[in-house]
Coordinates of C-alpha atoms in Angstrom, one line a residue:
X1 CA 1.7 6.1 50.6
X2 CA -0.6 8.3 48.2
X3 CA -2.0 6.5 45.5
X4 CA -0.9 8.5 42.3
X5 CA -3.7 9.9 40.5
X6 CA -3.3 10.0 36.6
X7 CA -4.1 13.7 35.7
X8 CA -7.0 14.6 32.9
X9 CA -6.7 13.4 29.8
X10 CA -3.3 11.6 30.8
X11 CA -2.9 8.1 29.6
X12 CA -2.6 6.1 26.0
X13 CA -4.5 8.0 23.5
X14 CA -7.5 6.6 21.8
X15 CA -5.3 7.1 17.8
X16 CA -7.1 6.9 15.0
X17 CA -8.7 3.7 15.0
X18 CA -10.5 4.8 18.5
X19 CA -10.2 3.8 21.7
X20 CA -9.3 -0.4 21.6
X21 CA -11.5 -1.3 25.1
X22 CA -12.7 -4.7 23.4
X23 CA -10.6 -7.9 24.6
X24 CA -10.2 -11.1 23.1
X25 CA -8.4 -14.1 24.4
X26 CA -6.6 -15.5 21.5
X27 CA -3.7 -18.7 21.3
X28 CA -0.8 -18.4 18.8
X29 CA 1.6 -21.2 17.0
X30 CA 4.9 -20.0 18.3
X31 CA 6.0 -19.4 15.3
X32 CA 3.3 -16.8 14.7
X33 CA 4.3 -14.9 18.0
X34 CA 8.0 -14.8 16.6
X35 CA 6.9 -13.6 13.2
X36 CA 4.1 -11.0 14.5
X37 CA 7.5 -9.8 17.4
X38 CA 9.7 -9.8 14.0
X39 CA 7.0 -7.6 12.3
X40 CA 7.0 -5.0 14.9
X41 CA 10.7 -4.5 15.3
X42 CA 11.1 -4.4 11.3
X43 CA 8.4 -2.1 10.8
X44 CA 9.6 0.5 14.0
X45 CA 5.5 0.1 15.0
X46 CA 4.6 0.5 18.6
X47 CA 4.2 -2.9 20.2
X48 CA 3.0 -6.3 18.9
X49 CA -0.3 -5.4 19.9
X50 CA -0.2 -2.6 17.8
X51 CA 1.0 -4.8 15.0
X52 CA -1.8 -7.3 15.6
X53 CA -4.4 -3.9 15.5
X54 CA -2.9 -2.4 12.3
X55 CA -2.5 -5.5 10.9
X56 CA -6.1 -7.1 11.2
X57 CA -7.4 -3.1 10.4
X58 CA -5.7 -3.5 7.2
X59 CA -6.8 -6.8 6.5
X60 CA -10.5 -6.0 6.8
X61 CA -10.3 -2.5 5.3
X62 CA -8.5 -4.7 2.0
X63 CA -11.2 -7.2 2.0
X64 CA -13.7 -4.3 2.1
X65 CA -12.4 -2.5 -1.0
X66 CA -11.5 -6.0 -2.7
X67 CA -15.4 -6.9 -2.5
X68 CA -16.6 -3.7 -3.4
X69 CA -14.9 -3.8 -6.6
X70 CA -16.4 -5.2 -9.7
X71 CA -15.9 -8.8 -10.7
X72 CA -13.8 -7.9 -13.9
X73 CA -11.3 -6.1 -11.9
X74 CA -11.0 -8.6 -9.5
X75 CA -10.2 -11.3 -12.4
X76 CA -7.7 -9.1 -14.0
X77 CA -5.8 -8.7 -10.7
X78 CA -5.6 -12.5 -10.4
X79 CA -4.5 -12.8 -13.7
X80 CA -1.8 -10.4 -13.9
X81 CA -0.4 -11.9 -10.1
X82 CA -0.4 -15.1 -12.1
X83 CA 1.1 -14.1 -15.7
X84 CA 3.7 -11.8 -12.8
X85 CA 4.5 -15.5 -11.5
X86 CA 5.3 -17.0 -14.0
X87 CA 7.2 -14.7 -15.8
X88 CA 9.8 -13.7 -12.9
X89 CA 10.3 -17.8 -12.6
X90 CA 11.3 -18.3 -16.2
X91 CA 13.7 -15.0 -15.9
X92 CA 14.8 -15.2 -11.8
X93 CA 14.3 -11.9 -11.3
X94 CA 11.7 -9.6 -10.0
X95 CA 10.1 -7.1 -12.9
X96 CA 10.9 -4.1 -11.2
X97 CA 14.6 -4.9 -10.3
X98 CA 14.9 -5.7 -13.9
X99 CA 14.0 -4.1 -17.5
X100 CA 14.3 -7.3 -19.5
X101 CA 11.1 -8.8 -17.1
X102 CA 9.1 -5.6 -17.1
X103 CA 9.2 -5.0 -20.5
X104 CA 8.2 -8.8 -21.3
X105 CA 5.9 -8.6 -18.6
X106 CA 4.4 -4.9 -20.2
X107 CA 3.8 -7.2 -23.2
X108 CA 2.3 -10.0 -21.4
X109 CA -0.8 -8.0 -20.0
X110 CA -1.0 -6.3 -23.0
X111 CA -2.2 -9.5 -25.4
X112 CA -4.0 -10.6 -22.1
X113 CA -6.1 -7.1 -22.2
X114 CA -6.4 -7.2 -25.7
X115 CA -7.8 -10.7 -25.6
X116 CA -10.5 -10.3 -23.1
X117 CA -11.6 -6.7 -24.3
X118 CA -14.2 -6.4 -27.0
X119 CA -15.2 -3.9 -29.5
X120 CA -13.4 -1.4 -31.7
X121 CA -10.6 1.5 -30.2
X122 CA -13.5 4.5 -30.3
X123 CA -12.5 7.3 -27.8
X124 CA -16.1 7.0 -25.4
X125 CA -18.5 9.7 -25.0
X126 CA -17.5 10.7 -21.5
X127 CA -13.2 10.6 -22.5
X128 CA -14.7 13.1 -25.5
X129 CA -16.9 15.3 -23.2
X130 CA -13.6 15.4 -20.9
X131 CA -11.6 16.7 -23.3
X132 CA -13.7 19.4 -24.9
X133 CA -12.7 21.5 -21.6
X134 CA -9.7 21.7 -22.4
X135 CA -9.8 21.8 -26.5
X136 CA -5.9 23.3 -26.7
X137 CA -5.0 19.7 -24.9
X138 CA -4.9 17.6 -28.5
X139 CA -3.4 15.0 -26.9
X140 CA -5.4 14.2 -23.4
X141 CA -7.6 11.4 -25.4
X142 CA -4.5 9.7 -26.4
X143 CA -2.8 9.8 -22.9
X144 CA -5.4 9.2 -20.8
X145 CA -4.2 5.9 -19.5
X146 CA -0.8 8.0 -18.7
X147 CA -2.6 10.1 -16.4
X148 CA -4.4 8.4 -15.0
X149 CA -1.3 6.5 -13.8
X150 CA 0.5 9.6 -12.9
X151 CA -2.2 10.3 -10.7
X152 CA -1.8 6.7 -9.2
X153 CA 2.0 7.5 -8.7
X154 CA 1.6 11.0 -7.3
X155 CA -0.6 9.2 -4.1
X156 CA 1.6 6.9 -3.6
X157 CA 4.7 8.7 -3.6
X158 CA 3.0 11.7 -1.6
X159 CA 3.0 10.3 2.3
X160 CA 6.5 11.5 3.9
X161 CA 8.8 8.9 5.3
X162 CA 7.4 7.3 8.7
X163 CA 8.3 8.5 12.0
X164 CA 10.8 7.1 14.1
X165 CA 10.3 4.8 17.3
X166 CA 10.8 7.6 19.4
X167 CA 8.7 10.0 17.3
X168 CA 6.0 7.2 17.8
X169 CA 6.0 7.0 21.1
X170 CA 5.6 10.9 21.2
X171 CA 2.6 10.4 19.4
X172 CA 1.7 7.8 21.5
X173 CA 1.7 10.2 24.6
X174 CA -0.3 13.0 22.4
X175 CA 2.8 15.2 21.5
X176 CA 3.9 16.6 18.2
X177 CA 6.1 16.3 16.1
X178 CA 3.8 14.3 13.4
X179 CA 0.4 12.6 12.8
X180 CA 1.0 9.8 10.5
X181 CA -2.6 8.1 9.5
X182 CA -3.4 4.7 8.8
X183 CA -3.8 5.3 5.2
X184 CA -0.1 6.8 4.8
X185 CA 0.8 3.7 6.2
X186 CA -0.7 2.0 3.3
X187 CA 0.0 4.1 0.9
X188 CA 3.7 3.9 2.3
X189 CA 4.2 0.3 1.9
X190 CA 2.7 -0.4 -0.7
X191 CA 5.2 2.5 -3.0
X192 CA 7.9 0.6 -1.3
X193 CA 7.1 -3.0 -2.1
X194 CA 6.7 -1.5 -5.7
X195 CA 10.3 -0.1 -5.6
X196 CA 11.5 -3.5 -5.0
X197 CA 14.1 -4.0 -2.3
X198 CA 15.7 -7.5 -3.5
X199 CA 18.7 -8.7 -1.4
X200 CA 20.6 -8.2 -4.7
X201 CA 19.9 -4.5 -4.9
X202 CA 20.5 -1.7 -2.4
X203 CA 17.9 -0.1 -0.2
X204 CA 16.5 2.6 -2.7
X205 CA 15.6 6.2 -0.9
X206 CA 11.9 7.1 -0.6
X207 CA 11.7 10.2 -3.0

């Protein structure tokens, strides 16, 4: 019989984190497999070992941007996890599945900011600079903080809803329809988690 010769180019493609030729022999708790097995099925990803890939990608990539950011930020992000924590016990319900919690919670971070933040409200040189470009916008100074979170909301609202299993393994195999990045994947879960899907709330539509 005639061995079967796989044509040019054929086989798994390389994706975007490059060809994976590196092996590494690694034991599991059972109950890790099952979670990691759990993981893939939930998230419609290619295999476990895909799920394993992305997963320790995202992981470093995190770690990366956490250490690269300065040690204030850092704080504040524990701090508001914790002040989030607490809150949410003392209510039983998650801040964004309910406006009584966000709006304490709004409150909350705002005496924490104002407590660890020194000096007087002075708009700074470079906000001023900014907005003698456009002197007909009175009001950029005083929103600032608004658009800069519109701009936060616009990235994470614009990657398109992830492809399908099949559409997956299409891509897998180098065929249209869609090239879905790494970073939309991020971008992706992260809107969602912020959405909030509690089991006490219907599945909200990615807008």
């Amino acid at each position: 019989m005639a061995q079967r010769r796989r044509r040019p180019g054929g086989g798994r493609k390389p994706g975007e984190l490059g060809l994976r030729s590196a092996n590494l022999a690694l034991r599991l708790p059972p109950f890790m497999r099952t979670d990691l097995v759990a993981a893939a099925n939930r998230n419609k990803r290619r295999s476990v070992s895909e799920e394993i890939v992305r997963r320790l990608h995202s992981t470093l990539v995190r770690d990366r941007g956490e250490a690269d950011r300065p040690r204030h930020i850092r704080a504040l992000s524990e701090a508001v996890a914790r002040i989030v924590l607490g809150l949410e016990a003392r209510t039983g319900l998650p801040w964004n599945d309910d406006r009584y919690t966000q709006e304490q919670l709004s409150k909350g971070i705002d005496l924490l900011l104002y407590t660890y933040s020194r000096g007087k409200a002075v708009v700074p040189p470079a906000v001023r600079a900014e907005a003698a470009r456009n002197p007909e916008d009175t009001f950029f100074t005083e929103r600032l903080g608004q658009t800069v979170v519109g701009g936060v909301i616009s990235l994470l609202k614009l990657p398109p809803k992830p492809p399908e299993m099949e559409e997956l393994r299409l891509m897998e195999q180098g065929k249209p329809p869609m090239y879905y990045p790494e970073s939309w994947w991020t971008l992706w879960e992260l809107e969602q988690a912020l959405q909030g899907f509690s089991a006490k709330s219907p599945r909200r539509k990615h807008r």
